[in-house]
mmCIF file of C-alpha atoms in Angstrom:
data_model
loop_
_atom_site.group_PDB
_atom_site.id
_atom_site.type_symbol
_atom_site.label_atom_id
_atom_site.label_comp_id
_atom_site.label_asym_id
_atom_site.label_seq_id
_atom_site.Cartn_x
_atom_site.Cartn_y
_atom_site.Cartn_z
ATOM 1 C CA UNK A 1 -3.696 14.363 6.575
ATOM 2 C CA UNK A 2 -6.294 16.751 5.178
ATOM 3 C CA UNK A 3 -8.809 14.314 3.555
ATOM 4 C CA UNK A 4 -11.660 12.714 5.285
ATOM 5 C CA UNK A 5 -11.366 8.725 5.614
ATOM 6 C CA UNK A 6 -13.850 8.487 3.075
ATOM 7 C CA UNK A 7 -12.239 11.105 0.627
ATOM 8 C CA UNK A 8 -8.966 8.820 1.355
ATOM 9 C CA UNK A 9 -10.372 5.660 -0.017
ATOM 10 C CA UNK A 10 -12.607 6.857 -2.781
ATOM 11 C CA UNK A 11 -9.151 8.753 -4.294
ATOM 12 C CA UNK A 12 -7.225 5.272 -3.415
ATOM 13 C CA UNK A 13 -9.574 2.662 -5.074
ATOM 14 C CA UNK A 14 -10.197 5.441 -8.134
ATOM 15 C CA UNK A 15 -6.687 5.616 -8.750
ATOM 16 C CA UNK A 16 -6.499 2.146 -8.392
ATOM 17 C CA UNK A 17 -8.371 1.456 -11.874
ATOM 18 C CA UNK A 18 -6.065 -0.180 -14.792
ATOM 19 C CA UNK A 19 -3.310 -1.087 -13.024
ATOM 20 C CA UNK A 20 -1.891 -3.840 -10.991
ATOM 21 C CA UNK A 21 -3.915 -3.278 -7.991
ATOM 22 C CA UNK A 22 -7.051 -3.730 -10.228
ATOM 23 C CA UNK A 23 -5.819 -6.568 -11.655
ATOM 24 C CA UNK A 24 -5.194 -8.183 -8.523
ATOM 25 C CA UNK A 25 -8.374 -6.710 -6.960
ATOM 26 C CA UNK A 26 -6.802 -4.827 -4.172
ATOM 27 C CA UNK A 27 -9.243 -2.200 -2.310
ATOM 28 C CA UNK A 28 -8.492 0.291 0.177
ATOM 29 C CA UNK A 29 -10.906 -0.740 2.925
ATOM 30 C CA UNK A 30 -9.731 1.498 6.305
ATOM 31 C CA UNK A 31 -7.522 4.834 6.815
ATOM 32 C CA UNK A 32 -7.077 6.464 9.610
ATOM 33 C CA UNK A 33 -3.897 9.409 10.822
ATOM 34 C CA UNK A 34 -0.951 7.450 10.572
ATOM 35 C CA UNK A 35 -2.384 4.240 8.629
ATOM 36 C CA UNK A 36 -4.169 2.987 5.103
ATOM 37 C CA UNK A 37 -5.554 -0.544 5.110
ATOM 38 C CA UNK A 38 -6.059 -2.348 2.459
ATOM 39 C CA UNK A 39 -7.080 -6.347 1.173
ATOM 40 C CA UNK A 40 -6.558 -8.380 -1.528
ATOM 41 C CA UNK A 41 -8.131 -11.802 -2.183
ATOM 42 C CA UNK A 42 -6.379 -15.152 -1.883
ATOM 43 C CA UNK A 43 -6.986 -17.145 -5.069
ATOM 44 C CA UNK A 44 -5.373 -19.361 -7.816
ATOM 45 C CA UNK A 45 -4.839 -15.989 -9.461
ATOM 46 C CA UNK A 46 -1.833 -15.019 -7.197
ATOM 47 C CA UNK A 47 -0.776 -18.378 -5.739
ATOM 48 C CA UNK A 48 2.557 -20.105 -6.417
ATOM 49 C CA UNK A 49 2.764 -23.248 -7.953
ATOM 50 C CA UNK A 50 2.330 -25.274 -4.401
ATOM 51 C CA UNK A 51 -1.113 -23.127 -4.271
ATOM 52 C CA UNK A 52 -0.191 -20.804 -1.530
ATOM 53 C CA UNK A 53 -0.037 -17.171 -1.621
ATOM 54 C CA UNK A 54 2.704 -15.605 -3.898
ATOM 55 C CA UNK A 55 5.705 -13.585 -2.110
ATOM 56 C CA UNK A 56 5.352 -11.198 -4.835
ATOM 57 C CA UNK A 57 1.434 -10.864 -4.575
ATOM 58 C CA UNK A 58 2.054 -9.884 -1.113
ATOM 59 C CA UNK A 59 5.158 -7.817 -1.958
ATOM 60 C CA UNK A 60 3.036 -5.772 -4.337
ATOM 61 C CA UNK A 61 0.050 -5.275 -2.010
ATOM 62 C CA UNK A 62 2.541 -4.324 0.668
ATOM 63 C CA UNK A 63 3.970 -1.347 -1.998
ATOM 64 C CA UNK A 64 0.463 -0.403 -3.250
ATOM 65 C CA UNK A 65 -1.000 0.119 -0.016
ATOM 66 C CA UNK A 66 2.328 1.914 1.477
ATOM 67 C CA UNK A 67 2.909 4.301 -1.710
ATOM 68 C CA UNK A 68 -0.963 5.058 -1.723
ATOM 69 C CA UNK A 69 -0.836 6.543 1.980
ATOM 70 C CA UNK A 70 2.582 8.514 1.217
ATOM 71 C CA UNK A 71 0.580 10.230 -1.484
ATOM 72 C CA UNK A 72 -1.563 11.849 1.162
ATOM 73 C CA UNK A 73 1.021 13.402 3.272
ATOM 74 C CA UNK A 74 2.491 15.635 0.282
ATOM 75 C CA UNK A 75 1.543 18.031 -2.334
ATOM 76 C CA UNK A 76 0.418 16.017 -5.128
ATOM 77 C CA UNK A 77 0.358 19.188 -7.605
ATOM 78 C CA UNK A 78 4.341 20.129 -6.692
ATOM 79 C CA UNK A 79 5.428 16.256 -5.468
ATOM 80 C CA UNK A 80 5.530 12.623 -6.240
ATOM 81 C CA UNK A 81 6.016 9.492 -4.358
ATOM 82 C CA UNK A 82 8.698 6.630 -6.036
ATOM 83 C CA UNK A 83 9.387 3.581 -3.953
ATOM 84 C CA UNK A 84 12.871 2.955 -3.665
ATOM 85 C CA UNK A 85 13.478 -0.040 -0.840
ATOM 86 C CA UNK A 86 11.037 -2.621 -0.274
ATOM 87 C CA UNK A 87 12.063 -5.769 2.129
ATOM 88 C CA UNK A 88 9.417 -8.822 3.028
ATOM 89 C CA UNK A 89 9.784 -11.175 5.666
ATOM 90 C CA UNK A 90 7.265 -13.979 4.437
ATOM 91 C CA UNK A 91 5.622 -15.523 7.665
ATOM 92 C CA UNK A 92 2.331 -17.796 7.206
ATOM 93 C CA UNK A 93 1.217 -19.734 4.451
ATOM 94 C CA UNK A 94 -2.359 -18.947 3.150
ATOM 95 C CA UNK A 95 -4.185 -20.736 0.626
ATOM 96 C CA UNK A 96 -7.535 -18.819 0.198
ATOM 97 C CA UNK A 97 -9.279 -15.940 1.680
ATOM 98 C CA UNK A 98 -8.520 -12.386 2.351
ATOM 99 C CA UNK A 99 -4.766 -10.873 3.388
ATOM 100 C CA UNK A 100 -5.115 -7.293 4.451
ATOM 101 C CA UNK A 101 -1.750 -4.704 4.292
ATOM 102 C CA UNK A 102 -2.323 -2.033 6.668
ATOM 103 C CA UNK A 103 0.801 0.191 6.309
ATOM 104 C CA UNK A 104 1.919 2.780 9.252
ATOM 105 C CA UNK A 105 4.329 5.121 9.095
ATOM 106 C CA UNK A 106 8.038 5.203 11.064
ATOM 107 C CA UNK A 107 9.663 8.292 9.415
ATOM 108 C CA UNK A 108 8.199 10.899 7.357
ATOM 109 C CA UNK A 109 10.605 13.291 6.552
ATOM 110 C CA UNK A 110 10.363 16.160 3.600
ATOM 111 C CA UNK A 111 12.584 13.348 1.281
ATOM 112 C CA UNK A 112 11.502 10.068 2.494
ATOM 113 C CA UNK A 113 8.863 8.397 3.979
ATOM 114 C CA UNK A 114 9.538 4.920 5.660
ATOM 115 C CA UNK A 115 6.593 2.463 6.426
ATOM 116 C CA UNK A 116 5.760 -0.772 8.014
ATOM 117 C CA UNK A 117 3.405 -3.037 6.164
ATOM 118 C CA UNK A 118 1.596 -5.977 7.853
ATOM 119 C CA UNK A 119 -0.191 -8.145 6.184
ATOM 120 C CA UNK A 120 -2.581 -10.112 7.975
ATOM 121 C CA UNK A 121 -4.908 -13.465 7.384
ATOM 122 C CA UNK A 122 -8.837 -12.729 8.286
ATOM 123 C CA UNK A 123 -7.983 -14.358 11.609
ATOM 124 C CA UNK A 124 -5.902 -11.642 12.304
ATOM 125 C CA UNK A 125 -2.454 -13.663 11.869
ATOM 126 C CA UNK A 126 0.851 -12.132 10.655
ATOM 127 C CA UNK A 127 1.136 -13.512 7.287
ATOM 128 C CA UNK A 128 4.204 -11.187 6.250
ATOM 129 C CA UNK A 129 6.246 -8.045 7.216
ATOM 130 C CA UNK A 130 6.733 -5.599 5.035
ATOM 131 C CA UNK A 131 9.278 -2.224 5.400
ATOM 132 C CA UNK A 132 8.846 0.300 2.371
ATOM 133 C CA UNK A 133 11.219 3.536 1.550
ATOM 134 C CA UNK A 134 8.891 5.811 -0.731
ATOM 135 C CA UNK A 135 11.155 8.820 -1.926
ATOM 136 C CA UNK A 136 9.450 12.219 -2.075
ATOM 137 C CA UNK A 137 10.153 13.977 -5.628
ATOM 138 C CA UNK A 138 10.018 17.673 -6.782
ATOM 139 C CA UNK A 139 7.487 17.643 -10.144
ATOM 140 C CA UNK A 140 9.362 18.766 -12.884
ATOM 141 C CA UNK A 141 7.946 22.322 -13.793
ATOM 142 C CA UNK A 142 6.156 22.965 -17.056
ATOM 143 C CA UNK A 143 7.861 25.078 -19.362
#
């Protein structure tokens, strides 16, 4: 990477405004070589209806947080990042807090990038595991 840690998560929270990862209040907190780290809180706002943490809360944090650090190791003016596979083994319960994705990558090759997501409690507990395929993309020229 070519950006400073601080560079890194000012362009990841900025980018971050209006979408889903505003909405559910995700911020890029850490980044490092070969990882971004990011948490989300715990809340009614993304529990299931027992009032634990939704799979697909963590599911989405897990793809925000592994999509965001793709975007740093290509050309964003000639490429683009798509997510293509995303699997989540579900492995603690949480009811309220923090949960933190920290996503480090297995594979980066010129086509696809492949990532492991964990998402932790504050306690540092394994609360799922996440595996993400991001598929690197020519931008379409501008005629």
């Amino acid at each position: 990477m070519n950006y400073t840690k601080e560079q890194i998560l000012a362009r990841c929270n900025e980018f971050s405004k209006n979408t889903l990862m505003e909405t559910l209040k995700i911020e890029y907190i850490d980044a490092g070589e070969d990882f971004l780290t990011a948490k989300m809180p715990v809340n009614p706002s993304v529990h299931q209806p027992m009032g634990l943490l939704h799979g697909g809360a963590s599911v989405a944090l897990a793809e925000s947080v592994g999509s965001a650090a793709s975007f740093f190791f290509i050309n964003p003016k000639e490429q683009e990042v798509r997510g293509i596979e995303i699997s989540a083994n579900h492995l603690k319960s949480i009811r309220e807090g923090y949960v933190f994705g920290t996503a480090r990558i297995i594979h980066k090759g010129r086509s696809l990038h492949l990532w492991e997501i964990k998402i932790t409690d504050e306690a540092g507990n394994l609360v799922s595991l996440c595996k993400l395929t991001n598929m690197v993309l020519d931008r379409k020229k501008s005629e």
